[in-house]
PDB file of C-alpha atoms in Angstrom:
ATOM      1  CA  SER A   1       0.000   0.000   0.000  1.00 73.00           C
ATOM      2  CA  THR A   2       1.088   3.571  -0.567  1.00 83.00           C
ATOM      3  CA  LEU A   3       1.950   5.988   2.197  1.00 88.00           C
ATOM      4  CA  THR A   4      -1.011   7.607   3.914  1.00 90.00           C
ATOM      5  CA  PRO A   5      -0.976  11.366   4.587  1.00 93.00           C
ATOM      6  CA  THR A   6       0.344  10.501   8.071  1.00 93.00           C
ATOM      7  CA  GLY A   7       2.992   8.264   6.483  1.00 92.00           C
ATOM      8  CA  ILE A   8       4.088  11.070   4.170  1.00 93.00           C
ATOM      9  CA  LYS A   9       4.393  13.413   7.156  1.00 94.00           C
ATOM     10  CA  GLN A  10       6.422  10.785   9.049  1.00 94.00           C
ATOM     11  CA  ALA A  11       8.702  10.204   6.045  1.00 93.00           C
ATOM     12  CA  LYS A  12       9.345  13.949   5.814  1.00 94.00           C
ATOM     13  CA  GLN A  13      10.144  14.053   9.544  1.00 94.00           C
ATOM     14  CA  LEU A  14      12.535  11.139   9.111  1.00 94.00           C
ATOM     15  CA  SER A  15      14.138  12.903   6.164  1.00 94.00           C
ATOM     16  CA  LEU A  16      14.795  15.957   8.349  1.00 95.00           C
ATOM     17  CA  LEU A  17      16.378  13.794  11.049  1.00 95.00           C
ATOM     18  CA  LEU A  18      18.686  12.154   8.493  1.00 96.00           C
ATOM     19  CA  LYS A  19      19.508  15.167   6.321  1.00 94.00           C
ATOM     20  CA  ASP A  20      22.935  15.740   7.893  1.00 95.00           C
ATOM     21  CA  LYS A  21      23.885  12.058   7.935  1.00 95.00           C
ATOM     22  CA  LYS A  22      26.088  10.538   5.261  1.00 95.00           C
ATOM     23  CA  ILE A  23      24.222   7.921   3.198  1.00 97.00           C
ATOM     24  CA  ASP A  24      26.174   5.855   0.672  1.00 97.00           C
ATOM     25  CA  ILE A  25      23.953   2.822   0.198  1.00 98.00           C
ATOM     26  CA  ALA A  26      20.213   2.296   0.609  1.00 98.00           C
ATOM     27  CA  TYR A  27      17.946  -0.741   0.836  1.00 98.00           C
ATOM     28  CA  HIS A  28      14.169  -1.019   0.576  1.00 98.00           C
ATOM     29  CA  SER A  29      11.620  -3.794   0.160  1.00 97.00           C
ATOM     30  CA  ARG A  30       9.350  -4.151  -2.866  1.00 96.00           C
ATOM     31  CA  LEU A  31       6.431  -2.579  -0.996  1.00 95.00           C
ATOM     32  CA  SER A  32       5.681   0.948  -2.143  1.00 94.00           C
ATOM     33  CA  ARG A  33       5.622   2.422   1.374  1.00 94.00           C
ATOM     34  CA  SER A  34       9.230   1.295   1.880  1.00 96.00           C
ATOM     35  CA  LYS A  35      10.288   2.753  -1.483  1.00 96.00           C
ATOM     36  CA  ASP A  36       8.311   5.978  -0.951  1.00 95.00           C
ATOM     37  CA  THR A  37       9.812   6.527   2.501  1.00 96.00           C
ATOM     38  CA  LEU A  38      13.303   5.952   1.127  1.00 96.00           C
ATOM     39  CA  ARG A  39      12.633   8.271  -1.818  1.00 95.00           C
ATOM     40  CA  GLN A  40      11.685  11.033   0.637  1.00 94.00           C
ATOM     41  CA  VAL A  41      14.827  10.472   2.732  1.00 95.00           C
ATOM     42  CA  LEU A  42      17.102  10.421  -0.317  1.00 96.00           C
ATOM     43  CA  LYS A  43      15.827  13.778  -1.601  1.00 95.00           C
ATOM     44  CA  SER A  44      18.493  15.360   0.587  1.00 92.00           C
ATOM     45  CA  HIS A  45      21.101  12.721  -0.312  1.00 95.00           C
ATOM     46  CA  PRO A  46      21.918  12.940  -4.030  1.00 92.00           C
ATOM     47  CA  GLU A  47      25.277  11.313  -3.218  1.00 92.00           C
ATOM     48  CA  CYS A  48      23.530   7.983  -2.619  1.00 95.00           C
ATOM     49  CA  LYS A  49      23.739   6.121  -5.921  1.00 94.00           C
ATOM     50  CA  GLN A  50      23.576   2.507  -4.721  1.00 97.00           C
ATOM     51  CA  ILE A  51      19.922   1.649  -4.064  1.00 98.00           C
ATOM     52  CA  TYR A  52      18.861  -1.968  -3.714  1.00 98.00           C
ATOM     53  CA  LYS A  53      15.618  -3.886  -3.271  1.00 98.00           C
ATOM     54  CA  ASP A  54      15.745  -6.785  -0.821  1.00 98.00           C
ATOM     55  CA  ASP A  55      12.614  -8.598   0.266  1.00 96.00           C
ATOM     56  CA  ARG A  56      14.240 -10.126   3.310  1.00 98.00           C
ATOM     57  CA  ILE A  57      13.305  -6.821   4.987  1.00 98.00           C
ATOM     58  CA  ILE A  58       9.684  -6.914   3.830  1.00 96.00           C
ATOM     59  CA  GLU A  59       6.814  -6.687   6.320  1.00 94.00           C
ATOM     60  CA  ARG A  60       5.670  -9.797   8.148  1.00 94.00           C
ATOM     61  CA  ASN A  61       3.264 -11.933   6.125  1.00 95.00           C
ATOM     62  CA  TYR A  62       0.014 -12.243   8.072  1.00 95.00           C
ATOM     63  CA  GLY A  63      -1.294 -14.928   5.717  1.00 95.00           C
ATOM     64  CA  LYS A  64      -5.076 -15.300   5.755  1.00 95.00           C
ATOM     65  CA  LEU A  65      -5.332 -12.370   8.169  1.00 95.00           C
ATOM     66  CA  SER A  66      -3.760  -9.913   5.713  1.00 93.00           C
ATOM     67  CA  GLY A  67      -5.994  -6.995   4.856  1.00 90.00           C
ATOM     68  CA  PHE A  68      -8.318  -7.385   7.835  1.00 93.00           C
ATOM     69  CA  ALA A  69      -8.638  -4.730  10.530  1.00 94.00           C
ATOM     70  CA  HIS A  70      -7.515  -5.758  14.002  1.00 94.00           C
ATOM     71  CA  GLN A  71     -11.061  -5.463  15.359  1.00 96.00           C
ATOM     72  CA  THR A  72     -12.398  -7.780  12.652  1.00 96.00           C
ATOM     73  CA  ILE A  73      -9.850 -10.433  13.647  1.00 96.00           C
ATOM     74  CA  ILE A  74     -10.656  -9.953  17.345  1.00 96.00           C
ATOM     75  CA  ASN A  75     -14.385 -10.316  16.631  1.00 97.00           C
ATOM     76  CA  GLU A  76     -13.769 -13.515  14.655  1.00 96.00           C
ATOM     77  CA  PHE A  77     -11.119 -15.235  16.810  1.00 96.00           C
ATOM     78  CA  GLY A  78     -11.148 -13.432  20.179  1.00 96.00           C
ATOM     79  CA  GLN A  79      -8.698 -11.093  21.879  1.00 96.00           C
ATOM     80  CA  LYS A  80      -6.522 -13.888  23.293  1.00 95.00           C
ATOM     81  CA  GLN A  81      -5.879 -15.494  19.898  1.00 95.00           C
ATOM     82  CA  PHE A  82      -5.352 -12.095  18.277  1.00 94.00           C
ATOM     83  CA  ASP A  83      -2.734 -11.231  20.910  1.00 91.00           C
ATOM     84  CA  LYS A  84      -0.934 -14.531  20.269  1.00 91.00           C
ATOM     85  CA  TRP A  85      -0.796 -13.921  16.540  1.00 92.00           C
ATOM     86  CA  HIS A  86       0.025 -10.246  16.882  1.00 88.00           C
ATOM     87  CA  ARG A  87       2.756 -10.281  19.530  1.00 84.00           C
ATOM     88  CA  SER A  88       3.891 -13.842  20.258  1.00 86.00           C
ATOM     89  CA  TRP A  89       7.412 -14.655  19.057  1.00 90.00           C
ATOM     90  CA  ASP A  90       6.702 -17.958  17.344  1.00 91.00           C
ATOM     91  CA  GLU A  91       2.935 -18.079  16.826  1.00 93.00           C
ATOM     92  CA  ARG A  92       2.042 -17.998  13.126  1.00 95.00           C
ATOM     93  CA  PRO A  93      -1.290 -16.713  11.841  1.00 96.00           C
ATOM     94  CA  PRO A  94      -2.927 -19.120   9.355  1.00 95.00           C
ATOM     95  CA  GLN A  95      -0.587 -19.387   6.329  1.00 96.00           C
ATOM     96  CA  GLY A  96       1.497 -16.509   7.697  1.00 96.00           C
ATOM     97  CA  GLU A  97       4.821 -15.807   9.378  1.00 96.00           C
ATOM     98  CA  SER A  98       5.802 -15.586  13.022  1.00 95.00           C
ATOM     99  CA  PHE A  99       8.217 -12.973  14.361  1.00 94.00           C
ATOM    100  CA  ALA A 100      10.752 -15.799  14.533  1.00 95.00           C
ATOM    101  CA  ASP A 101      10.339 -16.364  10.777  1.00 97.00           C
ATOM    102  CA  VAL A 102      10.863 -12.653  10.107  1.00 97.00           C
ATOM    103  CA  ALA A 103      13.940 -12.639  12.366  1.00 97.00           C
ATOM    104  CA  LEU A 104      15.474 -15.513  10.371  1.00 98.00           C
ATOM    105  CA  ARG A 105      15.271 -13.670   7.064  1.00 98.00           C
ATOM    106  CA  VAL A 106      16.287 -10.330   8.592  1.00 98.00           C
ATOM    107  CA  GLY A 107      19.194 -12.114  10.285  1.00 98.00           C
ATOM    108  CA  ASP A 108      20.286 -13.425   6.891  1.00 98.00           C
ATOM    109  CA  PHE A 109      20.084  -9.868   5.507  1.00 98.00           C
ATOM    110  CA  ILE A 110      22.221  -8.539   8.387  1.00 98.00           C
ATOM    111  CA  LYS A 111      24.748 -11.343   7.867  1.00 98.00           C
ATOM    112  CA  ASP A 112      25.075 -10.289   4.213  1.00 98.00           C
ATOM    113  CA  LEU A 113      25.473  -6.613   5.185  1.00 97.00           C
ATOM    114  CA  LYS A 114      28.266  -7.537   7.586  1.00 96.00           C
ATOM    115  CA  SER A 115      29.934  -9.719   4.973  1.00 97.00           C
ATOM    116  CA  LYS A 116      29.822  -6.992   2.284  1.00 96.00           C
ATOM    117  CA  TYR A 117      30.439  -3.841   4.305  1.00 96.00           C
ATOM    118  CA  SER A 118      32.101  -4.614   7.647  1.00 92.00           C
ATOM    119  CA  GLY A 119      35.248  -2.534   8.045  1.00 90.00           C
ATOM    120  CA  LYS A 120      34.362  -0.299   5.105  1.00 93.00           C
ATOM    121  CA  ASN A 121      33.646   3.360   5.667  1.00 92.00           C
ATOM    122  CA  VAL A 122      30.087   3.351   4.325  1.00 95.00           C
ATOM    123  CA  SER A 123      26.767   4.462   5.744  1.00 96.00           C
ATOM    124  CA  ILE A 124      23.762   2.345   4.886  1.00 97.00           C
ATOM    125  CA  VAL A 125      20.108   3.245   5.282  1.00 97.00           C
ATOM    126  CA  VAL A 126      17.470   0.507   5.384  1.00 98.00           C
ATOM    127  CA  SER A 127      13.848   1.457   4.740  1.00 97.00           C
ATOM    128  CA  ALA A 128      11.957  -1.457   6.209  1.00 96.00           C
ATOM    129  CA  HIS A 129       8.693  -2.193   8.041  1.00 94.00           C
ATOM    130  CA  GLY A 130       7.564  -2.393  11.658  1.00 91.00           C
ATOM    131  CA  ASN A 131       8.062  -6.119  12.128  1.00 93.00           C
ATOM    132  CA  SER A 132      11.291  -6.357  10.161  1.00 95.00           C
ATOM    133  CA  ILE A 133      12.645  -3.363  12.096  1.00 95.00           C
ATOM    134  CA  ARG A 134      11.636  -5.129  15.316  1.00 94.00           C
ATOM    135  CA  ALA A 135      13.656  -8.177  14.200  1.00 95.00           C
ATOM    136  CA  PHE A 136      16.565  -5.949  13.130  1.00 96.00           C
ATOM    137  CA  ARG A 137      16.608  -4.288  16.560  1.00 96.00           C
ATOM    138  CA  LYS A 138      16.369  -7.617  18.389  1.00 96.00           C
ATOM    139  CA  ILE A 139      19.408  -8.947  16.556  1.00 97.00           C
ATOM    140  CA  MET A 140      21.521  -5.792  16.694  1.00 97.00           C
ATOM    141  CA  GLU A 141      20.646  -4.983  20.323  1.00 96.00           C
ATOM    142  CA  LYS A 142      20.831  -8.634  21.436  1.00 96.00           C
ATOM    143  CA  SER A 143      17.405  -8.296  23.050  1.00 96.00           C
ATOM    144  CA  THR A 144      15.111 -11.036  24.277  1.00 94.00           C
ATOM    145  CA  GLU A 145      12.169 -12.319  22.274  1.00 91.00           C
ATOM    146  CA  SER A 146       9.824 -10.930  24.912  1.00 89.00           C
ATOM    147  CA  GLU A 147      11.370  -7.455  24.714  1.00 92.00           C
ATOM    148  CA  ALA A 148      11.303  -7.426  20.923  1.00 91.00           C
ATOM    149  CA  SER A 149       7.708  -8.645  20.758  1.00 85.00           C
ATOM    150  CA  SER A 150       6.567  -5.786  22.977  1.00 86.00           C
ATOM    151  CA  TRP A 151       8.245  -2.898  21.131  1.00 89.00           C
ATOM    152  CA  LYS A 152       6.160  -0.284  19.376  1.00 89.00           C
ATOM    153  CA  ILE A 153       8.170   0.796  16.345  1.00 90.00           C
ATOM    154  CA  PRO A 154       7.975   4.540  15.563  1.00 88.00           C
ATOM    155  CA  TYR A 155       7.765   5.386  11.874  1.00 87.00           C
ATOM    156  CA  ASP A 156       9.255   8.873  12.135  1.00 88.00           C
ATOM    157  CA  GLN A 157      12.500   7.932  13.875  1.00 91.00           C
ATOM    158  CA  TYR A 158      15.510   5.829  13.023  1.00 94.00           C
ATOM    159  CA  PHE A 159      17.799   3.349  14.735  1.00 94.00           C
ATOM    160  CA  GLU A 160      21.532   3.526  14.135  1.00 93.00           C
ATOM    161  CA  TYR A 161      23.939   0.588  14.404  1.00 94.00           C
ATOM    162  CA  LYS A 162      27.554  -0.094  13.569  1.00 90.00           C
ATOM    163  CA  ILE A 163      28.200  -3.250  11.574  1.00 86.00           C
TER     164      ILE A 163
END
């Protein structure tokens, strides 16, 4: 889905926060909101010429629950089941992914970043999604599954790590 008016505002805020940072390389997923957010950020970074798509950072796949409002799912399956699917580390929604699944693919992405760029003087920006950012943070901050599952990911801020 495309960025909402709120999403556009958040992307502009993020762009302001990053305008004085050096950005050499950028990654996004195939989803338009990831690309649109990155496009906004890179408006103030014409020096960034290496832009890559990588679906290992794509949003969590909610399977048969995709496209349904939270309240609709709660009405159908109950609050307890919704909470399991929504925040449990290894509970998968029907035909969907768990946080653990997302963390595996994000972990593979991070491993590749380290392999390609560790020790090089480059700055990389990754325009990802709430659940993939949660997995990214868990891995980079060496957090527990419980901590990571509980995080609310802000869309108008960034997290900075050294690889």
